[in-house]
Coordinates of C-alpha atoms in Angstrom, one line a residue:
X283 CA -41.6 -28.7 -24.9
X284 CA -41.0 -31.6 -22.6
X285 CA -43.2 -33.2 -20.3
X286 CA -41.9 -32.5 -16.6
X287 CA -40.7 -35.7 -14.9
X288 CA -43.1 -37.0 -12.5
X289 CA -41.7 -36.9 -8.6
X290 CA -41.4 -40.6 -7.4
X291 CA -43.6 -40.8 -4.5
X292 CA -42.3 -41.4 -0.8
X293 CA -42.4 -43.9 1.7
X294 CA -44.6 -41.7 4.0
X295 CA -46.9 -41.3 1.2
X296 CA -47.3 -45.4 0.8
X297 CA -46.9 -45.6 4.9
X298 CA -50.4 -43.6 5.0
X299 CA -52.3 -45.2 2.3
X300 CA -51.7 -48.1 4.2
X301 CA -52.6 -46.8 7.8
X302 CA -55.7 -46.1 5.0
X303 CA -56.6 -49.3 4.5
X304 CA -56.5 -50.3 8.0
X305 CA -59.0 -48.0 8.9
X306 CA -61.3 -48.5 6.5
X307 CA -61.3 -52.2 6.9
X308 CA -62.6 -50.9 10.8
X309 CA -64.6 -48.4 9.4
X310 CA -66.8 -50.7 6.9
X311 CA -66.1 -53.8 9.0
X312 CA -68.7 -52.7 11.3
X313 CA -70.5 -49.7 9.7
X314 CA -71.7 -52.0 6.5
X315 CA -73.0 -54.3 9.0
X316 CA -74.6 -51.5 11.6
X317 CA -78.3 -51.8 10.4
X318 CA -78.3 -55.6 10.4
X319 CA -76.5 -55.2 14.0
X320 CA -78.7 -53.0 15.5
X321 CA -82.0 -54.1 14.2
X322 CA -81.4 -58.1 14.9
X323 CA -82.5 -59.3 18.0
X324 CA -80.7 -59.8 21.3
X325 CA -81.3 -63.5 21.0
X326 CA -79.1 -63.7 17.8
X327 CA -76.4 -61.0 19.2
X328 CA -77.6 -58.0 18.2
X329 CA -79.4 -54.7 20.0
X330 CA -82.9 -55.1 19.2
X331 CA -82.9 -51.5 18.2
X332 CA -85.7 -49.8 16.8
X333 CA -86.0 -48.6 13.1
X334 CA -86.1 -44.9 14.8
X335 CA -83.1 -45.8 16.9
X336 CA -81.6 -47.2 14.2
X337 CA -81.7 -44.3 12.2
X338 CA -80.5 -41.3 14.5
X339 CA -77.6 -43.1 15.3
X340 CA -76.6 -43.2 11.7
X341 CA -77.3 -39.9 10.9
X342 CA -76.2 -38.2 13.9
X343 CA -72.4 -40.1 15.0
X344 CA -71.6 -39.9 11.0
X345 CA -72.7 -36.2 10.8
X346 CA -70.4 -35.7 14.0
X347 CA -67.3 -37.5 12.1
X348 CA -67.5 -35.1 8.7
X349 CA -67.6 -31.9 11.0
X350 CA -65.1 -32.3 13.2
X351 CA -62.4 -32.4 10.9
X352 CA -62.4 -28.7 10.3
X353 CA -61.5 -28.4 14.1
X354 CA -59.1 -31.6 14.5
X355 CA -57.0 -30.5 10.9
X356 CA -56.2 -27.4 12.5
X357 CA -55.2 -28.8 15.7
X358 CA -53.0 -32.1 13.3
X359 CA -51.6 -28.8 11.6
X360 CA -49.9 -27.5 15.1
X361 CA -49.4 -30.3 17.0
X362 CA -47.9 -32.9 14.5
X363 CA -49.3 -35.7 12.3
X364 CA -47.9 -38.4 13.5
X365 CA -49.6 -37.7 17.3
X366 CA -52.8 -37.1 16.1
X367 CA -52.3 -40.3 14.0
X368 CA -52.1 -41.9 17.3
X369 CA -54.7 -40.0 19.3
X370 CA -56.7 -41.2 16.8
X371 CA -55.9 -44.9 17.1
X372 CA -56.0 -44.4 21.1
X373 CA -59.4 -43.7 21.0
X374 CA -61.0 -45.5 17.9
X375 CA -59.5 -48.9 19.2
X376 CA -61.3 -49.5 22.3
X377 CA -64.0 -47.8 21.1
X378 CA -64.3 -50.2 18.3
X379 CA -64.2 -52.8 21.0
X380 CA -66.7 -51.2 23.2
X381 CA -69.3 -51.9 20.8
X382 CA -69.7 -55.2 20.6
X383 CA -69.7 -55.0 24.3
X384 CA -72.6 -52.5 25.2
X385 CA -76.3 -53.4 24.6
X386 CA -78.2 -49.2 25.5
X387 CA -78.9 -47.5 23.5
X388 CA -76.8 -45.1 25.5
X389 CA -73.9 -46.8 26.0
X390 CA -73.8 -47.5 22.0
X391 CA -74.2 -44.0 21.5
X392 CA -71.3 -43.3 23.7
X393 CA -69.1 -45.7 21.9
X394 CA -70.2 -44.9 18.4
X395 CA -69.8 -41.1 19.2
X396 CA -65.9 -42.3 20.4
X397 CA -65.0 -44.2 17.0
X398 CA -66.5 -41.0 15.2
X399 CA -64.1 -39.0 17.5
X400 CA -60.9 -40.9 16.4
X401 CA -61.9 -40.9 12.6
X402 CA -62.6 -37.5 12.7
X403 CA -58.8 -36.7 14.1
X404 CA -58.0 -39.2 11.4
X405 CA -59.1 -38.1 8.3
X406 CA -57.9 -35.3 7.7
X407 CA -54.3 -36.2 8.8
X408 CA -54.0 -38.7 6.2
X409 CA -55.8 -36.8 3.8
X410 CA -53.2 -33.6 4.6
X411 CA -50.4 -36.6 4.0
X412 CA -51.4 -37.5 0.4
X413 CA -51.3 -33.8 0.4
X414 CA -47.9 -32.9 1.4
X415 CA -45.9 -36.2 0.0
X416 CA -47.1 -35.2 -3.7
X417 CA -46.3 -32.3 -5.9
X418 CA -47.8 -31.3 -9.1
X419 CA -45.8 -34.2 -11.2
X420 CA -47.7 -36.9 -9.0
X421 CA -50.2 -35.7 -7.3
X422 CA -53.0 -36.7 -9.6
X423 CA -51.7 -40.1 -9.7
X424 CA -51.4 -39.5 -5.7
X425 CA -55.0 -39.2 -4.9
X426 CA -55.9 -41.7 -7.5
X427 CA -54.1 -44.4 -5.1
X428 CA -55.5 -43.0 -2.0
X429 CA -58.9 -43.1 -3.4
X430 CA -58.0 -47.2 -4.6
X431 CA -57.0 -47.5 -1.3
X432 CA -59.6 -46.3 0.3
X433 CA -62.0 -48.6 -2.1
X434 CA -59.9 -51.8 -1.1
X435 CA -60.4 -50.9 2.4
X436 CA -64.1 -50.7 1.3
X437 CA -64.7 -54.0 -0.3
X438 CA -62.5 -56.2 1.6
X439 CA -63.7 -54.6 5.2
X440 CA -67.3 -56.4 5.0
X441 CA -66.0 -59.4 3.4
X442 CA -64.0 -60.5 6.6
X443 CA -66.5 -58.9 8.8
X444 CA -69.4 -60.8 7.4
X445 CA -67.5 -64.0 7.7
X446 CA -66.8 -63.8 11.6
X447 CA -70.3 -62.7 12.5
X448 CA -71.2 -66.3 11.5
X449 CA -68.8 -66.9 14.5
X450 CA -70.2 -64.3 16.9
X451 CA -71.2 -60.5 16.4
X452 CA -68.5 -59.9 19.0
X453 CA -65.8 -60.3 16.4
X454 CA -67.4 -57.9 14.0
X455 CA -66.1 -55.3 16.4
X456 CA -63.0 -57.4 17.6
X457 CA -61.7 -57.3 14.3
X458 CA -62.4 -53.5 13.8
X459 CA -60.3 -53.1 17.0
X460 CA -57.5 -55.4 16.0
X461 CA -57.2 -53.4 12.3
X462 CA -56.9 -50.3 13.9
X463 CA -54.6 -51.7 16.4
X464 CA -52.3 -52.6 13.8
X465 CA -52.0 -49.3 12.9
X466 CA -50.0 -48.4 15.3
X467 CA -46.5 -50.1 14.1
X468 CA -46.5 -48.2 11.1
X469 CA -47.7 -44.7 12.6
X470 CA -44.8 -45.5 15.7
X471 CA -41.9 -46.7 13.3
X472 CA -42.2 -46.1 10.2
X473 CA -44.5 -42.7 9.7
X474 CA -42.2 -39.5 8.7
X475 CA -43.6 -36.6 9.2
X476 CA -44.4 -34.6 6.4
X477 CA -44.5 -31.0 8.4
X478 CA -41.9 -28.7 10.4
X479 CA -43.2 -28.5 13.3
X480 CA -40.3 -25.9 14.2
X481 CA -41.3 -23.3 11.2
X482 CA -45.3 -24.3 10.9
X483 CA -47.9 -24.0 13.8
X484 CA -50.9 -24.0 11.6
X485 CA -53.6 -21.4 11.8
X486 CA -55.0 -21.0 15.9
X487 CA -58.4 -22.0 16.3
X488 CA -59.7 -18.6 16.6
X489 CA -58.6 -17.8 13.2
X490 CA -60.2 -21.6 12.4
X491 CA -64.0 -20.5 13.7
X492 CA -63.0 -16.8 11.7
X493 CA -62.9 -19.3 8.4
X494 CA -66.3 -21.1 9.5
X495 CA -68.0 -17.7 9.9
X496 CA -66.6 -16.5 6.9
X497 CA -67.8 -19.4 4.5
X498 CA -71.1 -20.5 6.5
X499 CA -71.8 -18.0 8.8
X500 CA -72.0 -16.7 11.8
X501 CA -73.3 -18.7 15.3
X502 CA -76.4 -17.1 15.5
X503 CA -76.9 -19.1 11.8
X504 CA -75.4 -22.4 13.7
X505 CA -77.5 -21.9 16.4
X506 CA -81.0 -21.6 13.9
X507 CA -79.7 -24.1 12.0
X508 CA -79.0 -27.2 14.3
X509 CA -81.9 -26.3 16.4
X510 CA -83.7 -26.9 13.3
X511 CA -82.8 -30.2 12.6
X512 CA -82.7 -31.2 16.0
X513 CA -86.2 -30.7 16.0
X514 CA -86.6 -32.5 12.6
X515 CA -84.1 -35.2 14.1
X516 CA -86.5 -35.7 16.9
X517 CA -89.6 -35.9 14.8
X518 CA -87.6 -39.0 12.5
X519 CA -87.1 -40.7 16.3
X520 CA -90.3 -40.6 17.2
X521 CA -89.5 -38.7 20.2
X522 CA -92.3 -36.2 19.2
X523 CA -95.3 -36.4 17.4
X524 CA -95.7 -34.3 13.8
X525 CA -98.0 -31.9 15.7
X526 CA -95.9 -31.5 18.3
X527 CA -93.2 -30.8 15.8
X528 CA -95.2 -28.1 14.0
X529 CA -95.9 -26.3 16.9
X530 CA -92.0 -26.2 17.9
X531 CA -91.4 -25.1 15.0
X532 CA -93.4 -22.2 14.8
X533 CA -92.0 -21.3 18.3
X534 CA -88.7 -21.8 17.0
X535 CA -88.7 -19.7 13.9
X536 CA -90.8 -16.6 15.4
X537 CA -88.4 -16.8 18.2
X538 CA -85.6 -16.2 16.2
X539 CA -87.3 -13.6 13.8
X540 CA -88.1 -11.9 17.0
X541 CA -84.6 -12.1 18.0
X542 CA -83.1 -11.0 15.0
X543 CA -85.4 -7.5 14.5
X544 CA -83.7 -6.4 17.7
X545 CA -80.2 -7.3 17.1
X546 CA -77.8 -5.3 15.8
X547 CA -76.5 -4.7 12.4
X548 CA -72.6 -4.3 13.3
X549 CA -70.3 -7.0 12.9
X550 CA -68.9 -6.4 15.6
X551 CA -71.2 -6.8 18.6
X552 CA -71.0 -9.8 20.5
X553 CA -72.5 -12.9 18.6
X554 CA -75.8 -13.2 20.6
X555 CA -76.4 -8.9 19.7
X556 CA -75.1 -10.2 15.4
X557 CA -78.2 -10.5 13.1
X558 CA -78.7 -13.7 11.1
X559 CA -75.9 -13.7 8.8
X560 CA -74.7 -16.4 6.4
X561 CA -71.1 -16.6 5.1
X562 CA -70.6 -17.3 1.5
X563 CA -74.5 -17.9 0.5
X564 CA -73.9 -19.4 -2.6
X565 CA -71.8 -22.1 -1.4
X566 CA -74.0 -22.4 1.5
X567 CA -76.5 -23.0 -0.4
X568 CA -74.6 -25.4 -3.1
X569 CA -74.0 -27.3 0.6
X570 CA -77.0 -27.4 1.3
X571 CA -79.0 -28.7 -2.3
X572 CA -75.4 -30.9 -2.8
X573 CA -76.8 -32.8 1.0
X574 CA -79.2 -34.8 -1.0
X575 CA -76.9 -36.4 -2.7
X576 CA -75.4 -37.5 -0.1
X577 CA -78.6 -38.3 1.8
X578 CA -79.7 -40.4 -0.8
X579 CA -76.1 -42.1 -1.0
X580 CA -76.1 -43.3 2.4
X581 CA -79.2 -45.6 1.9
X582 CA -76.7 -47.9 0.5
X583 CA -75.5 -48.5 3.3
X584 CA -77.7 -47.9 6.2
X585 CA -80.8 -49.1 4.8
X586 CA -80.2 -51.4 1.6
X587 CA -78.2 -54.1 4.1
X588 CA -81.3 -54.5 6.4
X589 CA -83.6 -54.2 2.8
X590 CA -82.0 -56.9 1.4
X591 CA -82.5 -58.7 4.3
X592 CA -86.0 -58.5 5.0
X593 CA -87.7 -58.3 1.1
X594 CA -85.0 -59.7 -1.6
X595 CA -84.9 -63.1 -1.8
X596 CA -81.7 -63.8 -3.1
X597 CA -82.2 -67.8 -4.1
X598 CA -81.1 -67.1 -7.2
X599 CA -77.7 -66.2 -6.4
X600 CA -77.5 -69.3 -4.1
X601 CA -78.6 -71.6 -6.7
X602 CA -75.8 -70.3 -9.0
X603 CA -73.1 -70.9 -6.5
X604 CA -74.8 -74.9 -6.2
X605 CA -72.1 -76.2 -7.7
X606 CA -69.6 -75.0 -5.7
X607 CA -70.6 -75.9 -1.9
X608 CA -67.6 -74.0 -0.1
X609 CA -68.7 -70.8 -1.6
X610 CA -72.4 -71.1 -1.3
X611 CA -71.6 -71.8 2.5
X612 CA -69.2 -68.5 2.5
X613 CA -71.8 -66.5 0.3
X614 CA -74.7 -68.0 2.3
X615 CA -74.2 -69.4 6.1
X616 CA -76.7 -70.4 8.2
X617 CA -75.9 -72.0 11.7
X618 CA -78.9 -74.7 11.7
X619 CA -78.8 -75.0 15.4
X620 CA -79.8 -71.9 16.3
X621 CA -82.2 -71.8 13.1
X622 CA -83.9 -74.5 15.3
X623 CA -83.7 -73.1 18.4
X624 CA -85.3 -70.1 17.0
X625 CA -88.3 -72.3 15.0
X626 CA -88.4 -74.1 18.8
X627 CA -88.9 -70.6 20.4
X628 CA -91.6 -69.1 17.8
X629 CA -93.6 -72.3 17.5
X630 CA -94.3 -72.2 20.5
X631 CA -95.5 -68.5 20.6
X632 CA -97.2 -69.3 17.7
X633 CA -99.3 -72.1 19.5
X634 CA -100.2 -69.3 22.5
X635 CA -101.6 -66.9 20.2
X636 CA -98.6 -64.2 20.6
X637 CA -96.9 -64.4 17.5
X638 CA -98.5 -64.7 13.6
X639 CA -97.0 -66.2 10.6
X640 CA -96.0 -62.5 9.1
X641 CA -94.1 -61.6 12.2
X642 CA -92.7 -65.0 12.7
X643 CA -91.1 -64.4 8.9
X644 CA -89.3 -61.2 10.2
X645 CA -88.1 -63.2 13.1
X646 CA -86.3 -65.7 10.5
X647 CA -84.5 -63.5 8.7
X648 CA -82.3 -63.1 11.1
X649 CA -81.7 -66.4 11.1
X650 CA -80.9 -65.9 7.2
X651 CA -83.8 -68.0 5.6
X652 CA -86.7 -66.4 3.8
X653 CA -89.7 -69.1 4.2
X654 CA -93.3 -67.8 2.6
X655 CA -95.5 -67.4 5.5
X656 CA -98.0 -69.6 4.6
X657 CA -95.6 -72.5 4.8
X658 CA -94.4 -71.0 8.2
X659 CA -97.7 -71.2 10.1
X660 CA -97.8 -75.0 8.3
X661 CA -95.1 -75.7 10.1
X662 CA -95.2 -74.5 13.3
X663 CA -98.6 -76.5 13.3
X664 CA -96.7 -79.2 13.0
X665 CA -93.9 -78.5 15.6
X666 CA -96.4 -77.3 18.2
X667 CA -97.5 -81.0 18.1
X668 CA -94.1 -82.7 17.4
X669 CA -91.4 -80.4 18.7
X670 CA -89.0 -82.9 17.6
X671 CA -89.9 -81.6 14.2
X672 CA -88.1 -78.3 14.9
X673 CA -84.2 -80.0 13.7
X674 CA -85.9 -81.5 10.6
X675 CA -87.5 -77.9 8.8
X676 CA -84.4 -76.0 10.2
X677 CA -82.4 -78.1 8.0
X678 CA -85.1 -78.5 5.0
X679 CA -85.3 -74.5 5.3
X680 CA -81.7 -74.0 5.4
X681 CA -81.2 -75.7 2.2
X682 CA -84.0 -74.4 0.5
X683 CA -84.4 -70.6 1.5
X684 CA -81.1 -69.8 2.8
X685 CA -80.1 -66.2 1.7
X686 CA -76.8 -64.9 0.7
X687 CA -75.2 -62.0 3.3
X688 CA -76.4 -58.2 2.4
X689 CA -72.7 -57.1 3.3
X690 CA -71.2 -59.1 0.3
X691 CA -73.8 -58.2 -2.4
X692 CA -72.8 -54.7 -0.8
X693 CA -69.2 -54.9 -1.8
X694 CA -70.0 -54.8 -5.0
X695 CA -70.3 -51.4 -4.9
X696 CA -66.5 -50.7 -3.9
X697 CA -65.6 -53.7 -5.8
X698 CA -66.8 -51.4 -9.1
X699 CA -65.1 -48.4 -7.7
X700 CA -61.7 -50.0 -7.8
X701 CA -61.9 -51.9 -11.2
X702 CA -64.3 -49.0 -13.2
X703 CA -63.6 -45.3 -11.3
X704 CA -60.4 -44.8 -13.3
X705 CA -62.2 -45.4 -17.2
X706 CA -65.1 -43.2 -15.5
X707 CA -63.2 -40.6 -14.8
X708 CA -61.4 -40.3 -18.0
X709 CA -64.5 -40.7 -19.8
X710 CA -66.4 -37.6 -18.4
X711 CA -63.0 -35.4 -18.0
X712 CA -63.6 -33.6 -21.3
X713 CA -67.1 -32.4 -20.2
X714 CA -68.4 -29.7 -17.6
X715 CA -68.7 -30.2 -14.0
X716 CA -72.2 -29.3 -13.7
X717 CA -74.1 -31.3 -16.7
X718 CA -71.6 -34.0 -15.4
X719 CA -72.8 -33.8 -11.7
X720 CA -76.5 -33.8 -12.5
X721 CA -76.0 -36.6 -14.6
X722 CA -74.7 -38.8 -12.2
X723 CA -77.0 -37.7 -9.1
X724 CA -79.8 -38.8 -12.0
X725 CA -78.3 -42.0 -12.6
X726 CA -77.5 -42.3 -8.6
X727 CA -81.0 -41.7 -8.1
X728 CA -82.4 -44.2 -10.2
X729 CA -80.1 -47.0 -8.9
X730 CA -81.9 -46.9 -6.0
X731 CA -85.5 -46.8 -7.5
X732 CA -84.3 -49.8 -9.3
X733 CA -83.2 -51.3 -5.8
X734 CA -87.6 -50.9 -5.5
X735 CA -87.6 -53.6 -8.4
X736 CA -85.9 -56.2 -6.4
X737 CA -88.5 -57.4 -4.0
X738 CA -90.7 -59.7 -5.4
X739 CA -89.1 -60.6 -8.2
X740 CA -87.4 -63.5 -9.7
X741 CA -84.3 -62.9 -9.6
X742 CA -84.4 -61.0 -6.6
X743 CA -80.6 -61.3 -6.3
X744 CA -79.5 -60.4 -9.9
X745 CA -81.9 -57.5 -9.9
X746 CA -80.6 -56.2 -6.7
X747 CA -76.9 -56.3 -7.8
X748 CA -78.0 -54.3 -11.1
X749 CA -79.2 -51.6 -8.9
X750 CA -76.4 -51.3 -7.0
X751 CA -74.0 -51.2 -10.2
X752 CA -76.1 -48.4 -11.4
X753 CA -76.0 -46.8 -8.2
X754 CA -72.2 -47.2 -8.6
X755 CA -71.7 -45.7 -11.8
X756 CA -73.7 -42.7 -10.0
X757 CA -71.2 -42.1 -7.8
X758 CA -68.6 -42.5 -9.4
X759 CA -69.7 -40.5 -12.0
X760 CA -71.4 -37.4 -9.7
X761 CA -68.9 -37.4 -6.8
X762 CA -65.6 -36.5 -8.6
X763 CA -67.8 -33.1 -9.9
X764 CA -69.4 -32.1 -6.4
X765 CA -65.8 -31.3 -6.1
X766 CA -64.5 -29.8 -9.4
X767 CA -67.8 -27.5 -9.4
X768 CA -66.9 -26.2 -6.0
X769 CA -63.6 -25.3 -7.0
X770 CA -65.3 -23.6 -10.4
X771 CA -67.2 -21.1 -8.3
X772 CA -64.7 -20.6 -5.2
X773 CA -63.0 -17.6 -5.2
X774 CA -59.4 -17.5 -6.3
X775 CA -57.4 -17.0 -3.6
X776 CA -60.3 -18.6 -1.0
X777 CA -60.3 -22.1 -3.3
X778 CA -58.9 -24.0 -0.6
X779 CA -60.4 -23.0 2.0
X780 CA -63.9 -23.4 0.2
X781 CA -62.9 -26.9 -0.6
X782 CA -62.1 -27.9 3.0
X783 CA -65.7 -27.2 3.9
X784 CA -67.0 -28.8 1.5
X785 CA -67.7 -32.0 3.1
X786 CA -69.9 -30.3 5.5
X787 CA -72.5 -31.2 2.9
X788 CA -71.4 -34.9 3.1
X789 CA -71.8 -33.8 6.9
X790 CA -75.8 -32.4 7.3
X791 CA -76.7 -35.2 4.5
X792 CA -76.0 -37.8 7.1
X793 CA -77.6 -36.1 9.8
X794 CA -80.4 -36.1 7.7
X795 CA -79.8 -39.8 6.3
X796 CA -80.1 -41.5 9.2
X797 CA -83.9 -40.5 10.4
X798 CA -85.0 -40.6 6.5
X799 CA -84.3 -44.3 6.2
X800 CA -85.4 -44.8 9.9
X801 CA -89.0 -43.2 9.0
X802 CA -89.2 -44.9 5.3
X803 CA -88.4 -48.2 7.0
X804 CA -90.6 -48.4 9.5
X805 CA -93.8 -46.5 8.5
X806 CA -93.8 -47.3 4.6
X807 CA -91.5 -50.5 4.1
X808 CA -93.1 -52.5 7.2
X809 CA -96.1 -50.1 7.9
X810 CA -97.4 -49.6 4.6
X811 CA -96.2 -52.9 3.5
X812 CA -94.5 -51.3 0.4
X813 CA -90.9 -51.4 0.4
X814 CA -90.7 -51.2 -3.1
X815 CA -92.2 -47.3 -2.5
X816 CA -89.5 -46.8 -0.2
X817 CA -87.0 -47.0 -2.9
X818 CA -89.2 -45.0 -5.0
X819 CA -89.1 -41.9 -3.1
X820 CA -85.4 -42.2 -2.1
X821 CA -85.2 -42.0 -5.7
X822 CA -87.4 -38.9 -6.1
X823 CA -85.1 -37.7 -3.6
X824 CA -82.0 -38.1 -5.7
X825 CA -83.8 -36.5 -8.7
X826 CA -85.0 -33.6 -6.9
X827 CA -80.7 -33.0 -6.2
X828 CA -80.6 -33.4 -10.0
X829 CA -82.9 -30.4 -10.7
X830 CA -81.8 -27.8 -7.2
X831 CA -78.5 -28.0 -8.6
X832 CA -79.9 -27.1 -12.6
X833 CA -81.7 -23.9 -10.6
X834 CA -78.6 -23.0 -8.7
X835 CA -76.4 -23.3 -11.5
X836 CA -78.8 -20.9 -13.5
X837 CA -80.1 -18.9 -11.0
X838 CA -77.4 -18.5 -8.1
X839 CA -74.6 -15.6 -7.8
X840 CA -72.1 -17.3 -9.3
X841 CA -68.9 -16.2 -11.9
X842 CA -70.7 -18.8 -14.5
X843 CA -74.4 -18.0 -13.4
X844 CA -73.0 -14.1 -14.0
X845 CA -70.8 -14.1 -17.1
X846 CA -73.9 -16.4 -18.7
X847 CA -75.6 -12.8 -17.8
X848 CA -72.8 -10.5 -18.7
X849 CA -72.7 -12.2 -22.0
X850 CA -76.3 -11.9 -22.6
X851 CA -75.9 -7.9 -22.3
X852 CA -73.5 -8.2 -24.4
X853 CA -75.1 -10.1 -27.4
X854 CA -77.7 -7.9 -26.4
X855 CA -76.0 -4.2 -27.1

């Protein structure tokens, strides 16, 4: 039996992958540094947002980014991929630039939402191009190349952004806008439409909404679900108290229960007259459980950078680079002029009693030095008596207490995927999807928990790199299998549609991850002074997700569970 000859990949495939690299350079160049930017003081170029405000933005906006492709994908099929690419770039390019120009919560929210809308237009079109420019002989290779391009962009983006933020935070957003602007060139001059617009018009939006109802649930379910999440997010952002949250929830669910009792069972009734109805119940339950995986996964981008900045002493990594001054300056830069001005300002506040050494510590980490509080108190007392000493202390602390930029350490996640994903995928492909998915989720959870030990460790930098590496292995094991598991229980005639809605779990995970990060960082890491406990809690949520997947597989109404029941009955007979 002869093996089928692999079809060559067309030029449009490589054009789309090039645009993917630039888009990922823009996104991760911004997003990997977003926590640092939003929480940095305004006098250092940041926004000075609270952890709750940061968490709310990092949860809500990416949620819509992953939810909108359900609609933008349908629009691309109807009106053409090239047009949708150009629309995406026209929205993203100015939005990225505006992110660096606004300084209010509302302004940043609007600009960030612009990035999300543009990215939501881009995502289904680039993956659709890969799907349409490959066939059965080269599809595995094509998506493998695509996934590698995603991680190459993810690896390089934070490095470029980390370098230019030493100049100014503004340059981080200018570079993101620049990467998106470059994408106009391949889209206009090299990209060839992979669809025949004369013969294909795609699904009308009404059909898309019908699919949503069939797979996920009706409008009544959507209102209940999103309302519940909005209340939870409001509590996470500290807009409402815990007592008020319980009262609102009691009224919310009671109102829906009464509404449901008065509603009709007739599916032909107007949406407001229908009872709450799930689409495919096993699939919806699976998406909700899987959202726990993505909730934990996102912490590496939204919580780990500020945790490294505030609590992890990376001096061990700095010392490893001592014989390479240029590399040390690149990975652990310190602006001594900025540090000197901060020392003068903070010493004055310390002398007037408006600032203590602990508060000063959290101010100084923004200047990329991690100084013991005892030494801070002694230095501020000396500077208060002799202000000229600020320059001496700035130079001394820049040499002795400089820290590696967190975004460079996060880059290990992307680099490890580029180097190891193929080997790990080949190793786990021999096993069934569910055990591998559970195992990957457990490894990912352990990776986050290991991060908690980096606080106070002598080799803090090495420990956090170990955490990121273990986490990345878990991601490489779990992520592909989470999609394969959907394909294993989706109805045979609707597998493509179910795979299209798989990313709803990512959207929900983002929505939960942001408020969780804001709450834990504010109340546990800083409030209770237990940053290690914060990571243990996050790791425990990962283990809970793994346990939920096991229970779902055992008792969920899926083809696998039904086959097991039938097999047991056959053996009994």
